[in-house]
mmCIF file of C-alpha atoms in Angstrom:
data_model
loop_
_atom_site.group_PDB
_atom_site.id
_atom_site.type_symbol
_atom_site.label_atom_id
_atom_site.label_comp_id
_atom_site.label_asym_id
_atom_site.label_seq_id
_atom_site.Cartn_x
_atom_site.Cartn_y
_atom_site.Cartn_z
ATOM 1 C CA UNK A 1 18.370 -7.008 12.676
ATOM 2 C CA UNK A 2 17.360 -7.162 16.147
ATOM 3 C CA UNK A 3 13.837 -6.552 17.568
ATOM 4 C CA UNK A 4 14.712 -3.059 18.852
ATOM 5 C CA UNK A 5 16.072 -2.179 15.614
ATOM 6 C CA UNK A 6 13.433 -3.467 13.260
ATOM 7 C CA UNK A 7 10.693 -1.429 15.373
ATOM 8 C CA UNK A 8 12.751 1.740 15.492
ATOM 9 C CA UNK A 9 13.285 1.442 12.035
ATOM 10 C CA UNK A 10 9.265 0.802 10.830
ATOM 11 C CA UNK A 11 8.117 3.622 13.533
ATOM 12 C CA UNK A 12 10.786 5.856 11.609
ATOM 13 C CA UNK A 13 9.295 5.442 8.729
ATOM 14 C CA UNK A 14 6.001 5.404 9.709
ATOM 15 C CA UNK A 15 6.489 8.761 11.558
ATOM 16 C CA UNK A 16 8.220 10.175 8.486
ATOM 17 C CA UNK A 17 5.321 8.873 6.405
ATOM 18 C CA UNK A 18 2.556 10.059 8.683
ATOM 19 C CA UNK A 19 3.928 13.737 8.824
ATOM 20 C CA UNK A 20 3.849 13.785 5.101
ATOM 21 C CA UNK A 21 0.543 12.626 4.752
ATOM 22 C CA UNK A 22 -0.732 15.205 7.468
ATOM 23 C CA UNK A 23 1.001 17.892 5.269
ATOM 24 C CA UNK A 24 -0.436 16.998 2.106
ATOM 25 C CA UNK A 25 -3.885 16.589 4.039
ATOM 26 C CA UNK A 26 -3.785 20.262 5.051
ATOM 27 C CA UNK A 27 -2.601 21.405 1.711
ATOM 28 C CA UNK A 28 -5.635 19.577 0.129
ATOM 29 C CA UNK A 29 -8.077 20.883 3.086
ATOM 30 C CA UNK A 30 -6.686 24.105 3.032
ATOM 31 C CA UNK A 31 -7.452 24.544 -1.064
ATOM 32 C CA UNK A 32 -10.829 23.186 -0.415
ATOM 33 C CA UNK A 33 -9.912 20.572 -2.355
ATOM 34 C CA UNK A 34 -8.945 22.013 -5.606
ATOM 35 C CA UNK A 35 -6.514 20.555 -8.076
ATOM 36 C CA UNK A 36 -2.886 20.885 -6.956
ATOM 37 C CA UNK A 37 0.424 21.325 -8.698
ATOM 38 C CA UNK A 38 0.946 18.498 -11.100
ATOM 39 C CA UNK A 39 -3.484 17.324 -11.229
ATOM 40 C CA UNK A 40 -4.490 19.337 -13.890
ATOM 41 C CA UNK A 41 -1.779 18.025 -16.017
ATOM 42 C CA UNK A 42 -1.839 14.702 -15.217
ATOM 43 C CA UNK A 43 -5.401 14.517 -15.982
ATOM 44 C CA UNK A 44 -5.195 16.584 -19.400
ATOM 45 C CA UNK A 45 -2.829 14.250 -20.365
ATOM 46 C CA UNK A 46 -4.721 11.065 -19.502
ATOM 47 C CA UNK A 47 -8.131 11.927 -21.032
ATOM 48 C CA UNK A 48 -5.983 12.773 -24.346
ATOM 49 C CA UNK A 49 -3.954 9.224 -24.794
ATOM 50 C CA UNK A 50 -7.014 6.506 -24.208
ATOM 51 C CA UNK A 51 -6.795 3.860 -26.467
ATOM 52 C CA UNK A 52 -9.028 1.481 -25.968
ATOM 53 C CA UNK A 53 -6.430 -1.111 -25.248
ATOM 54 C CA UNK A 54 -4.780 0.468 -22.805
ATOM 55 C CA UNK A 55 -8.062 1.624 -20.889
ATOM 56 C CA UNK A 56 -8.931 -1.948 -21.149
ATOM 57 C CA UNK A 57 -5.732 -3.209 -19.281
ATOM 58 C CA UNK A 58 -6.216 0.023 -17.011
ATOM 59 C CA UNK A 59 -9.624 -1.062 -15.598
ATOM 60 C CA UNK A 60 -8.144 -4.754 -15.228
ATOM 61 C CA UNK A 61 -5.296 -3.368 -12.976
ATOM 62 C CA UNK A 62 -7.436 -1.469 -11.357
ATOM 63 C CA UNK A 63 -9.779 -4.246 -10.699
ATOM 64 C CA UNK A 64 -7.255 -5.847 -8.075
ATOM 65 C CA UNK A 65 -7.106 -3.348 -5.736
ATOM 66 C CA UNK A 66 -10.357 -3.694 -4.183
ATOM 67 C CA UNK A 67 -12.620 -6.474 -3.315
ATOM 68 C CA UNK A 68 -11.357 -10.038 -2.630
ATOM 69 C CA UNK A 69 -7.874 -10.169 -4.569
ATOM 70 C CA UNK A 70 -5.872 -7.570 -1.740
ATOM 71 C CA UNK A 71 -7.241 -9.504 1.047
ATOM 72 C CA UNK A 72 -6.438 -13.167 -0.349
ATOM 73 C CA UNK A 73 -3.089 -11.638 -1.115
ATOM 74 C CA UNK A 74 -2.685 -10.412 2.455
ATOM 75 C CA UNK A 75 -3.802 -13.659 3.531
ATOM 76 C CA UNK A 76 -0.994 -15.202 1.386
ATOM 77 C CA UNK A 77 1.482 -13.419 2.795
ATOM 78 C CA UNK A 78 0.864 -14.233 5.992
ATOM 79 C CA UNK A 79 0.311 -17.621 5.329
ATOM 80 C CA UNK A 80 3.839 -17.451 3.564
ATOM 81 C CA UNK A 81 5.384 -15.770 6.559
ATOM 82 C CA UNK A 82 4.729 -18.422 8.881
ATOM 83 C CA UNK A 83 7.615 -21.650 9.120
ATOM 84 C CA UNK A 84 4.391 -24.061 9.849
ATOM 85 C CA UNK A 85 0.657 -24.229 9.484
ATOM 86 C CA UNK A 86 -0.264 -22.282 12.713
ATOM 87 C CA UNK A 87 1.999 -19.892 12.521
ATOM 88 C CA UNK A 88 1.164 -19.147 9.459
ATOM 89 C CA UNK A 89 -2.635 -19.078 10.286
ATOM 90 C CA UNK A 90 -1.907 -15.923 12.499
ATOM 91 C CA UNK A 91 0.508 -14.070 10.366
ATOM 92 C CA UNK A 92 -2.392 -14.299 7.942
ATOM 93 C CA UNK A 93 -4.657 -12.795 10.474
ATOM 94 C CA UNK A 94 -2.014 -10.509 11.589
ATOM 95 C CA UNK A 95 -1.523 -9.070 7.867
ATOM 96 C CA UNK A 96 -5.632 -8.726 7.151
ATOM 97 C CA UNK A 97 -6.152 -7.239 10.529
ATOM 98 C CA UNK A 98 -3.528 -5.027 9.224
ATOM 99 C CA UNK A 99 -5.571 -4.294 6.108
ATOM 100 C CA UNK A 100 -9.101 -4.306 7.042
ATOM 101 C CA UNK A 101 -8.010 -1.537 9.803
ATOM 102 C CA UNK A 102 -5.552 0.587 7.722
ATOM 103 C CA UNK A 103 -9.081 0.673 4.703
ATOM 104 C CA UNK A 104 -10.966 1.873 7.963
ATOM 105 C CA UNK A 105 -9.303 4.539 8.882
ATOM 106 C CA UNK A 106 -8.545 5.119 5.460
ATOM 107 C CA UNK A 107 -12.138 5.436 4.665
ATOM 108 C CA UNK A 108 -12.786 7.720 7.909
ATOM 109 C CA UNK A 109 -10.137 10.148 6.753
ATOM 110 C CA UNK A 110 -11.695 10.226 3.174
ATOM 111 C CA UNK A 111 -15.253 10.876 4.413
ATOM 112 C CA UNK A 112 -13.446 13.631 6.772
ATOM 113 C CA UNK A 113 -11.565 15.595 4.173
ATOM 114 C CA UNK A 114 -14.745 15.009 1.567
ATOM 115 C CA UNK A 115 -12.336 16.322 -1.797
ATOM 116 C CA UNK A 116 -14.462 16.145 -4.730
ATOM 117 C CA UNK A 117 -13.219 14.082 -7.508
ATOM 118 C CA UNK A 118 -12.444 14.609 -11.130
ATOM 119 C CA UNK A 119 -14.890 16.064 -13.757
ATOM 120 C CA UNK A 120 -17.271 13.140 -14.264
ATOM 121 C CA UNK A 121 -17.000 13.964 -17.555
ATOM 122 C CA UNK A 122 -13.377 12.882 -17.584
ATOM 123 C CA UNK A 123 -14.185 9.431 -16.175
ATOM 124 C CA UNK A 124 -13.222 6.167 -17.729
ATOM 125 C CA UNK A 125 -14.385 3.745 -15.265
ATOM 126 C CA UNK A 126 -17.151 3.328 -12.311
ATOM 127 C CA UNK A 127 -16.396 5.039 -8.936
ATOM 128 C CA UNK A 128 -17.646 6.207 -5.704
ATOM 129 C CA UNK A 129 -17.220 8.068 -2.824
ATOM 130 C CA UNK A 130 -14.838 10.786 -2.082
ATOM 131 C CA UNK A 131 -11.550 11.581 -3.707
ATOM 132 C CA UNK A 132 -8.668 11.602 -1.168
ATOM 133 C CA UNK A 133 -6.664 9.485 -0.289
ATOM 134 C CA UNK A 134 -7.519 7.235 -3.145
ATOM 135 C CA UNK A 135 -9.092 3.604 -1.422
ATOM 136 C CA UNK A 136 -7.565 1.490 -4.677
ATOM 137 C CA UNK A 137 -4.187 3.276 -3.887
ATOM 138 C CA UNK A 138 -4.285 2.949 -0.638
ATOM 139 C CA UNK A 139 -4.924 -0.732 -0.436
ATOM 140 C CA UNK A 140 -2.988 -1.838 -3.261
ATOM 141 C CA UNK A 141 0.280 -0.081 -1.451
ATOM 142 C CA UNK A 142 -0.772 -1.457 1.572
ATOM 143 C CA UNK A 143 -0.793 -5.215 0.267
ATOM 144 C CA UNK A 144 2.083 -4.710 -1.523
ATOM 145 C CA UNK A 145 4.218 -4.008 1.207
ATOM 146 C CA UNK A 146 3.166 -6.824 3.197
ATOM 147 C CA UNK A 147 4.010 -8.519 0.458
ATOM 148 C CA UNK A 148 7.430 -7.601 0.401
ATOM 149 C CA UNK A 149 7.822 -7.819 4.463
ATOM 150 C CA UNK A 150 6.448 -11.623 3.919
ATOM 151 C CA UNK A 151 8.790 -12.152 0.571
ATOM 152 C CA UNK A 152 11.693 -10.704 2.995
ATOM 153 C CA UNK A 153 11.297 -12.523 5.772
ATOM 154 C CA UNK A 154 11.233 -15.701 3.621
ATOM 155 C CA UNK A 155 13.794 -15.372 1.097
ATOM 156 C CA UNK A 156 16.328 -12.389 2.407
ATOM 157 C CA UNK A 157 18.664 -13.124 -0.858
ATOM 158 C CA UNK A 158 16.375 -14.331 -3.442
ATOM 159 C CA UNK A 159 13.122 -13.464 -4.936
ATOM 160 C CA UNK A 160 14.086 -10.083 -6.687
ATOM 161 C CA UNK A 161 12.103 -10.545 -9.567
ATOM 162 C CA UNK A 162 9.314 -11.322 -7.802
ATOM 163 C CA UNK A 163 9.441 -8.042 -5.527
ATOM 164 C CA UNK A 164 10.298 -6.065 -8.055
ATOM 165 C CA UNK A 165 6.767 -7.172 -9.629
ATOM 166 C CA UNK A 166 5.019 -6.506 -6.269
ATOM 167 C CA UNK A 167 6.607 -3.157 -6.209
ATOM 168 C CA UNK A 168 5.255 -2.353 -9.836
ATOM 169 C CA UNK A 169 1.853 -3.737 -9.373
ATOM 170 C CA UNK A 170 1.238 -1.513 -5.453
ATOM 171 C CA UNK A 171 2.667 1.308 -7.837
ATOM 172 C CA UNK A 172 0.927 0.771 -11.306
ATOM 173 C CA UNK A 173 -2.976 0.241 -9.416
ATOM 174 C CA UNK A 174 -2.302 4.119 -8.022
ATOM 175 C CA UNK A 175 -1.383 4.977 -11.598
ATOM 176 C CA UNK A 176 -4.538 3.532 -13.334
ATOM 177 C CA UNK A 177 -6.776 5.499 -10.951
ATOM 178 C CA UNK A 178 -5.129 8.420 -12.643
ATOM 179 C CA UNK A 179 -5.259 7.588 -16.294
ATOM 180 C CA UNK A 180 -9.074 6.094 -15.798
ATOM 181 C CA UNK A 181 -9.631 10.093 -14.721
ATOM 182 C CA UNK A 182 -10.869 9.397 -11.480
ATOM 183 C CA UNK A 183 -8.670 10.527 -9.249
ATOM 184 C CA UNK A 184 -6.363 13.568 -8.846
ATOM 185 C CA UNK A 185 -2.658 12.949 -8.558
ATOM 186 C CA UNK A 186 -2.626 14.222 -5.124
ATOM 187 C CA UNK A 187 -5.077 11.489 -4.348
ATOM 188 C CA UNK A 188 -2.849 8.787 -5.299
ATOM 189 C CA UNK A 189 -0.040 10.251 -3.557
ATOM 190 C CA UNK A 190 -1.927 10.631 -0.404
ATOM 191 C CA UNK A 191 -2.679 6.962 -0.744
ATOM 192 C CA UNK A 192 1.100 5.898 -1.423
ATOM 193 C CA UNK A 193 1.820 8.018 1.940
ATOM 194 C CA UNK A 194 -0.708 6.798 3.948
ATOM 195 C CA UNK A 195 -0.524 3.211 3.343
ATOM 196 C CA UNK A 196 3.615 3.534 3.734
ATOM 197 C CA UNK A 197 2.384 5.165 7.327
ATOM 198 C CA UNK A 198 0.207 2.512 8.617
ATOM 199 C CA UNK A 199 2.023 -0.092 7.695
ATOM 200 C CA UNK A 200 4.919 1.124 9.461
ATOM 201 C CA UNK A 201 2.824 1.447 11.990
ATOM 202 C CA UNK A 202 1.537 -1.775 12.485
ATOM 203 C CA UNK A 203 5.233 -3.148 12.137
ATOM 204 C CA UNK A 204 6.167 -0.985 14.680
ATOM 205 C CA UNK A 205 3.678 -2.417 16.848
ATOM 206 C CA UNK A 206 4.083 -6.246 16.134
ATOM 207 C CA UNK A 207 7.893 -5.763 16.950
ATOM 208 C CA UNK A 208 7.158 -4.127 20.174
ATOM 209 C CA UNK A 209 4.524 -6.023 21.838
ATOM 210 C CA UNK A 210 4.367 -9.345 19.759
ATOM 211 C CA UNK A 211 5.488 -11.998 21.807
ATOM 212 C CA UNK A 212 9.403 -13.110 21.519
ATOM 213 C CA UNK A 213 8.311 -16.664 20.531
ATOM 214 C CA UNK A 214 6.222 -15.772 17.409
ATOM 215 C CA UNK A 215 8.638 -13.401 15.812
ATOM 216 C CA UNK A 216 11.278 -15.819 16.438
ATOM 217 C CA UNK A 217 9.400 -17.922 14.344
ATOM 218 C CA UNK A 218 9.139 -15.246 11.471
ATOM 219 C CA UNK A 219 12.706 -14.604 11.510
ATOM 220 C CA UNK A 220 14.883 -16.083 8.393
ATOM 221 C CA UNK A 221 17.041 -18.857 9.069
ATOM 222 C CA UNK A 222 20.370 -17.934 8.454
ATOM 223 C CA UNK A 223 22.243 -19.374 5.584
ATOM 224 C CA UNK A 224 24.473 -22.376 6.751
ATOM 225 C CA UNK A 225 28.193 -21.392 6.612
ATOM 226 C CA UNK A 226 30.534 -22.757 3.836
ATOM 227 C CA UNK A 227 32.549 -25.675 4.835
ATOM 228 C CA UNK A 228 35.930 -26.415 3.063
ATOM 229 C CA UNK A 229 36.147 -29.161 0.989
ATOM 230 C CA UNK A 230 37.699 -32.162 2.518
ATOM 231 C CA UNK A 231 36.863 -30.738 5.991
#
């Protein structure tokens, strides 16, 4: 894919994501921040199937999407991205710029929309602030998919199980938030949306004004072509 395509292709999605979000932000707005569709039940259900097991592994998957673990995991991407030591230096502080800005403006849209959370009553962990989009979501989904853009970049045919993994833990931190009765649904799904947004985003940006040397360097080798035996 050439440079042209791969930012057309993130602003796409970025755009598509973005509108989404900007729906789902009025909805929530415009029902003062009530439950919505699918909350109520989600949340019934949660607060009725809480072994203590399972809230145990809940808060630990929670756990890793705040604080250090997203941003060393950003940093590892980036550090992954890169073919040597400098390069990798600034696709590391490419992909935590990328982070720390996306959890700002996440946080600035949160303190704008101000939705209330969950019944306290209902909570199975420690949380603060307001409700949507969810922060853990957000920045678990947001790590995740550089993740996956450093995991492509670096091995285009290989590496499934290991995305597949990233995938389920961006997905399953959104989920705990959930089940620990702290969020609504919505939130979570506002997070998903959001982070899928800026990301694109920022991708859309790197491939646009980046210089040509540095993506070249982030750019998978191809494979070497078959010879025939005896060639």
């Amino acid at each position: 894919m050439n440079r042209r395509d791969a930012a057309d292709l993130a602003g796409s999605a970025g755009v598509g994501a973005w509108t989404a979000f900007a729906v789902l932000t009025m909805i929530v707005v415009g029902g003062a921040g009530v439950p919505l569709w699918l909350d109520g039940t989600f949340l019934t259900w949660s607060v009725g199937h809480r072994p203590d097991e399972l809230v145990a592994l809940a808060r630990g998957v929670t756990a890793t999407g705040s604080g250090l673990v997203p941003y060393a995991l950003a940093a590892l991407a980036g550090a992954l991205a890169g073919r040597t030591t400098r390069q990798g230096l600034r696709a590391a502080a490419l992909a935590l710029g990328c982070l720390a800005t996306g959890q700002a403006l996440r946080y600035a849209t949160m303190t704008r929309v101000h939705r209330p959370r969950p019944p306290r009553s209902d909570w199975a962990t420690h949380a603060t602030g307001w409700a949507f989009p969810s922060g853990h979501t957000t920045t678990a989904a947001l790590t995740a998919g550089i993740l996956l853009v450093a995991l492509a970049l670096r091995a285009p045919r290989g590496g499934r199980a290991l995305q597949v993994a990233v995938v389920c833990w961006g997905l399953s931190v959104g989920l705990t938030r959930v089940y620990l009765g702290v969020h609504w649904f919505t939130d979570v799904v506002g997070g998903w949306l959001f982070a899928t947004a800026w990301l694109g985003t920022c991708l859309w940006a790197a491939a646009r004004w980046l210089p040509g040397t540095f993506l070249a360097a982030l750019t998978p080798r191809p494979a070497p072509e078959p010879t025939e035996r005896g060639a």
